[in-house]
Amino acid sequence: LPRTQLLLPLPPIQGPTIPPPTAGRRIVGPAKDSNTSRNSGKSRSPAMGFLRKFSKQTRKLKSLLELTVSRVAIARKPRLARKSIASGDVCQLLSLGQTDRALQRVEQVIKEDNMLEALGIIELYCKCLVKKADQLDKPKECSEEVKEAAAGLIFAAKRCSDLPELQSARKILADKFGDDFTADAKLVWKLSGDTTSISLKKKVTKEIAAENNISLDLSKSP
């Protein structure tokens, strides 16, 4: 007879425990720092703070003045070369005893020297306004130093065609300060172009002669 098998029920399969649904429940994350959330929209880079320190017009002016300083360095080179050539000519003419021609040629030396000194003053004025740019948005409250620099640059711009950035800067300065400022007397004289004074020509000619160990007597010169 076939053997009878006894079938026993199998135990239930244990699967992963699934948590009950969380419908209607809000999951709360880590608490946020109230100060952080409050200030997140106010964070500002240092560059942005710098840009907002000046008005748009003053920022443009500051940039133009910085470019003018660079342009002054370029403008100096040909003038130094012309002055050197003219001084050499004066020295040669004096060596040949041609005093009258030397006095004529020295006018070029004086002209270039005046422009070089004027460029030096312009450079100082530009650097002054760049350094004190925070005053330029309130012209009536500016220091005397700033007003003098502004007046000098307004005056010089009309006479320095080789400084194009200064021409543009002049328009902004005139808009801020007006056009009726009195420029420094020394700068006015250096840019006046007056090289015809006989006393000045004799003085410079004597200096060139002394530098080159040339004996010179101008007592008989007119």
GROMACS .gro file of C-alpha atoms in nm:
model
  222
    1LEU     CA    1   0.000   0.000   0.000
    2PRO     CA    2   0.130   0.354  -0.076
    3ARG     CA    3   0.269   0.541   0.215
    4THR     CA    4   0.054   0.833   0.324
    5GLN     CA    5   0.245   1.172   0.346
    6LEU     CA    6   0.150   1.422   0.609
    7LEU     CA    7   0.147   1.779   0.467
    8LEU     CA    8   0.217   2.051   0.720
    9PRO     CA    9   0.142   2.424   0.652
   10LEU     CA   10   0.454   2.635   0.563
   11PRO     CA   11   0.543   2.935   0.783
   12PRO     CA   12   0.464   3.280   0.631
   13ILE     CA   13   0.749   3.456   0.438
   14GLN     CA   14   0.887   3.750   0.637
   15GLY     CA   15   0.939   4.055   0.409
   16PRO     CA   16   1.074   4.403   0.493
   17THR     CA   17   0.870   4.598   0.741
   18ILE     CA   18   0.689   4.882   0.559
   19PRO     CA   19   0.596   5.177   0.775
   20PRO     CA   20   0.241   5.301   0.757
   21PRO     CA   21   0.167   5.580   0.510
   22THR     CA   22   0.231   5.934   0.632
   23ALA     CA   23  -0.058   6.097   0.458
   24GLY     CA   24  -0.150   6.424   0.619
   25ARG     CA   25   0.176   6.443   0.815
   26ARG     CA   26   0.438   6.714   0.742
   27ILE     CA   27   0.802   6.613   0.746
   28VAL     CA   28   1.001   6.874   0.935
   29GLY     CA   29   1.363   6.923   0.832
   30PRO     CA   30   1.646   7.080   1.032
   31ALA     CA   31   1.568   7.423   1.173
   32LYS     CA   32   1.699   7.720   0.973
   33ASP     CA   33   1.894   7.998   1.132
   34SER     CA   34   1.667   8.302   1.125
   35ASN     CA   35   1.964   8.536   1.086
   36THR     CA   36   2.094   8.343   0.788
   37SER     CA   37   1.760   8.350   0.606
   38ARG     CA   38   1.714   8.717   0.688
   39ASN     CA   39   2.055   8.817   0.555
   40SER     CA   40   2.074   8.583   0.257
   41GLY     CA   41   1.917   8.836   0.027
   42LYS     CA   42   2.141   9.113   0.154
   43SER     CA   43   2.478   8.952   0.093
   44ARG     CA   44   2.689   9.170  -0.134
   45SER     CA   45   3.030   9.121  -0.286
   46PRO     CA   46   3.302   9.379  -0.212
   47ALA     CA   47   3.305   9.476  -0.580
   48MET     CA   48   2.934   9.566  -0.572
   49GLY     CA   49   2.989   9.777  -0.263
   50PHE     CA   50   3.271   9.962  -0.440
   51LEU     CA   51   3.064  10.028  -0.749
   52ARG     CA   52   2.778  10.174  -0.547
   53LYS     CA   53   3.013  10.405  -0.360
   54PHE     CA   54   3.018  10.652  -0.651
   55SER     CA   55   2.760  10.774  -0.898
   56LYS     CA   56   2.777  10.645  -1.255
   57GLN     CA   57   2.910  10.981  -1.374
   58THR     CA   58   3.185  10.987  -1.111
   59ARG     CA   59   3.288  10.630  -1.192
   60LYS     CA   60   3.325  10.730  -1.556
   61LEU     CA   61   3.523  11.040  -1.459
   62LYS     CA   62   3.752  10.835  -1.235
   63SER     CA   63   3.819  10.592  -1.520
   64LEU     CA   64   3.896  10.877  -1.762
   65LEU     CA   65   4.139  11.037  -1.518
   66GLU     CA   66   4.321  10.707  -1.469
   67LEU     CA   67   4.352  10.674  -1.847
   68THR     CA   68   4.480  11.033  -1.864
   69VAL     CA   69   4.761  10.946  -1.622
   70SER     CA   70   4.865  10.665  -1.856
   71ARG     CA   71   4.837  10.898  -2.154
   72VAL     CA   72   5.061  11.157  -1.984
   73ALA     CA   73   5.338  10.897  -1.959
   74ILE     CA   74   5.308  10.838  -2.335
   75ALA     CA   75   5.297  11.211  -2.418
   76ARG     CA   76   5.617  11.276  -2.223
   77LYS     CA   77   5.840  11.059  -2.442
   78PRO     CA   78   5.830  11.257  -2.771
   79ARG     CA   79   5.858  11.586  -2.583
   80LEU     CA   80   6.164  11.466  -2.394
   81ALA     CA   81   6.316  11.360  -2.727
   82ARG     CA   82   6.245  11.698  -2.890
   83LYS     CA   83   6.385  11.883  -2.590
   84SER     CA   84   6.702  11.674  -2.600
   85ILE     CA   85   6.750  11.738  -2.974
   86ALA     CA   86   6.690  12.112  -2.936
   87SER     CA   87   6.930  12.133  -2.640
   88GLY     CA   88   7.195  11.954  -2.848
   89ASP     CA   89   7.142  12.204  -3.130
   90VAL     CA   90   7.183  12.498  -2.891
   91CYS     CA   91   7.502  12.346  -2.753
   92GLN     CA   92   7.644  12.298  -3.104
   93LEU     CA   93   7.554  12.652  -3.211
   94LEU     CA   94   7.719  12.796  -2.901
   95SER     CA   95   8.033  12.592  -2.973
   96LEU     CA   96   8.041  12.750  -3.320
   97GLY     CA   97   7.997  13.096  -3.173
   98GLN     CA   98   7.652  13.142  -3.330
   99THR     CA   99   7.489  13.293  -3.023
  100ASP     CA  100   7.196  13.459  -3.202
  101ARG     CA  101   7.091  13.134  -3.367
  102ALA     CA  102   7.131  12.955  -3.034
  103LEU     CA  103   6.893  13.204  -2.872
  104GLN     CA  104   6.638  13.131  -3.145
  105ARG     CA  105   6.674  12.755  -3.115
  106VAL     CA  106   6.642  12.766  -2.737
  107GLU     CA  107   6.275  12.862  -2.780
  108GLN     CA  108   6.202  12.499  -2.865
  109VAL     CA  109   6.377  12.387  -2.547
  110ILE     CA  110   6.162  12.625  -2.341
  111LYS     CA  111   5.842  12.517  -2.517
  112GLU     CA  112   5.902  12.147  -2.453
  113ASP     CA  113   6.017  12.210  -2.097
  114ASN     CA  114   5.701  12.408  -2.022
  115MET     CA  115   5.481  12.131  -2.158
  116LEU     CA  116   5.670  11.867  -1.960
  117GLU     CA  117   5.615  12.065  -1.639
  118ALA     CA  118   5.249  12.116  -1.730
  119LEU     CA  119   5.208  11.741  -1.786
  120GLY     CA  120   5.355  11.682  -1.442
  121ILE     CA  121   5.098  11.916  -1.285
  122ILE     CA  122   4.815  11.753  -1.482
  123GLU     CA  123   4.925  11.410  -1.362
  124LEU     CA  124   4.923  11.526  -0.999
  125TYR     CA  125   4.575  11.677  -1.042
  126CYS     CA  126   4.439  11.356  -1.196
  127LYS     CA  127   4.581  11.144  -0.915
  128CYS     CA  128   4.436  11.385  -0.658
  129LEU     CA  129   4.083  11.353  -0.800
  130VAL     CA  130   4.110  10.975  -0.833
  131LYS     CA  131   4.221  10.949  -0.471
  132LYS     CA  132   3.947  11.182  -0.346
  133ALA     CA  133   3.675  11.067  -0.586
  134ASP     CA  134   3.431  11.029  -0.297
  135GLN     CA  135   3.407  11.411  -0.284
  136LEU     CA  136   3.318  11.455  -0.650
  137ASP     CA  137   2.948  11.373  -0.607
  138LYS     CA  138   2.915  11.675  -0.375
  139PRO     CA  139   3.107  11.954  -0.555
  140LYS     CA  140   2.997  12.226  -0.313
  141GLU     CA  141   3.145  12.033  -0.020
  142CYS     CA  142   3.478  11.952  -0.188
  143SER     CA  143   3.809  12.049  -0.030
  144GLU     CA  144   4.011  12.336  -0.178
  145GLU     CA  145   4.266  12.084  -0.305
  146VAL     CA  146   3.998  11.905  -0.508
  147LYS     CA  147   3.856  12.233  -0.642
  148GLU     CA  148   4.204  12.346  -0.751
  149ALA     CA  149   4.266  12.015  -0.928
  150ALA     CA  150   3.928  12.031  -1.104
  151ALA     CA  151   3.987  12.390  -1.217
  152GLY     CA  152   4.335  12.307  -1.343
  153LEU     CA  153   4.216  12.011  -1.548
  154ILE     CA  154   3.925  12.207  -1.695
  155PHE     CA  155   4.173  12.474  -1.807
  156ALA     CA  156   4.440  12.231  -1.929
  157ALA     CA  157   4.203  12.015  -2.134
  158LYS     CA  158   4.147  12.299  -2.383
  159ARG     CA  159   4.521  12.323  -2.448
  160CYS     CA  160   4.627  11.957  -2.449
  161SER     CA  161   4.501  11.797  -2.768
  162ASP     CA  162   4.730  11.497  -2.713
  163LEU     CA  163   4.529  11.397  -2.405
  164PRO     CA  164   4.192  11.289  -2.554
  165GLU     CA  165   4.066  11.128  -2.232
  166LEU     CA  166   4.113  11.461  -2.057
  167GLN     CA  167   3.880  11.625  -2.311
  168SER     CA  168   3.604  11.383  -2.208
  169ALA     CA  169   3.685  11.427  -1.838
  170ARG     CA  170   3.661  11.804  -1.878
  171LYS     CA  171   3.295  11.782  -1.983
  172ILE     CA  172   3.205  11.594  -1.665
  173LEU     CA  173   3.412  11.827  -1.444
  174ALA     CA  174   3.256  12.135  -1.603
  175ASP     CA  175   2.912  11.985  -1.544
  176LYS     CA  176   2.995  11.930  -1.177
  177PHE     CA  177   3.195  12.243  -1.096
  178GLY     CA  178   3.109  12.493  -1.367
  179ASP     CA  179   3.345  12.649  -1.621
  180ASP     CA  180   3.439  12.967  -1.435
  181PHE     CA  181   3.705  12.827  -1.202
  182THR     CA  182   4.039  13.006  -1.174
  183ALA     CA  183   4.327  12.774  -1.261
  184ASP     CA  184   4.663  12.775  -1.086
  185ALA     CA  185   4.882  13.060  -1.218
  186LYS     CA  186   5.183  12.835  -1.276
  187LEU     CA  187   4.985  12.593  -1.491
  188VAL     CA  188   4.833  12.882  -1.687
  189TRP     CA  189   5.178  13.020  -1.761
  190LYS     CA  190   5.325  12.682  -1.857
  191LEU     CA  191   5.043  12.628  -2.107
  192SER     CA  192   5.042  12.984  -2.240
  193GLY     CA  193   5.305  12.904  -2.504
  194ASP     CA  194   5.505  13.220  -2.428
  195THR     CA  195   5.868  13.140  -2.518
  196THR     CA  196   5.967  13.481  -2.659
  197SER     CA  197   6.091  13.650  -2.342
  198ILE     CA  198   6.453  13.742  -2.412
  199SER     CA  199   6.544  13.722  -2.044
  200LEU     CA  200   6.409  13.367  -2.026
  201LYS     CA  201   6.589  13.264  -2.345
  202LYS     CA  202   6.918  13.399  -2.211
  203LYS     CA  203   6.867  13.221  -1.880
  204VAL     CA  204   6.806  12.882  -2.043
  205THR     CA  205   7.090  12.932  -2.291
  206LYS     CA  206   7.330  13.004  -2.005
  207GLU     CA  207   7.215  12.688  -1.826
  208ILE     CA  208   7.282  12.477  -2.135
  209ALA     CA  209   7.624  12.638  -2.180
  210ALA     CA  210   7.714  12.573  -1.815
  211GLU     CA  211   7.605  12.208  -1.838
  212ASN     CA  212   7.838  12.159  -2.134
  213ASN     CA  213   8.131  12.367  -2.000
  214ILE     CA  214   8.097  12.631  -2.271
  215SER     CA  215   8.204  12.985  -2.180
  216LEU     CA  216   7.934  13.230  -2.281
  217ASP     CA  217   7.902  13.606  -2.268
  218LEU     CA  218   7.557  13.738  -2.353
  219SER     CA  219   7.618  14.093  -2.234
  220LYS     CA  220   7.635  14.219  -2.593
  221SER     CA  221   7.322  14.036  -2.701
  222PRO     CA  222   7.003  14.245  -2.736
   0.00000   0.00000   0.00000
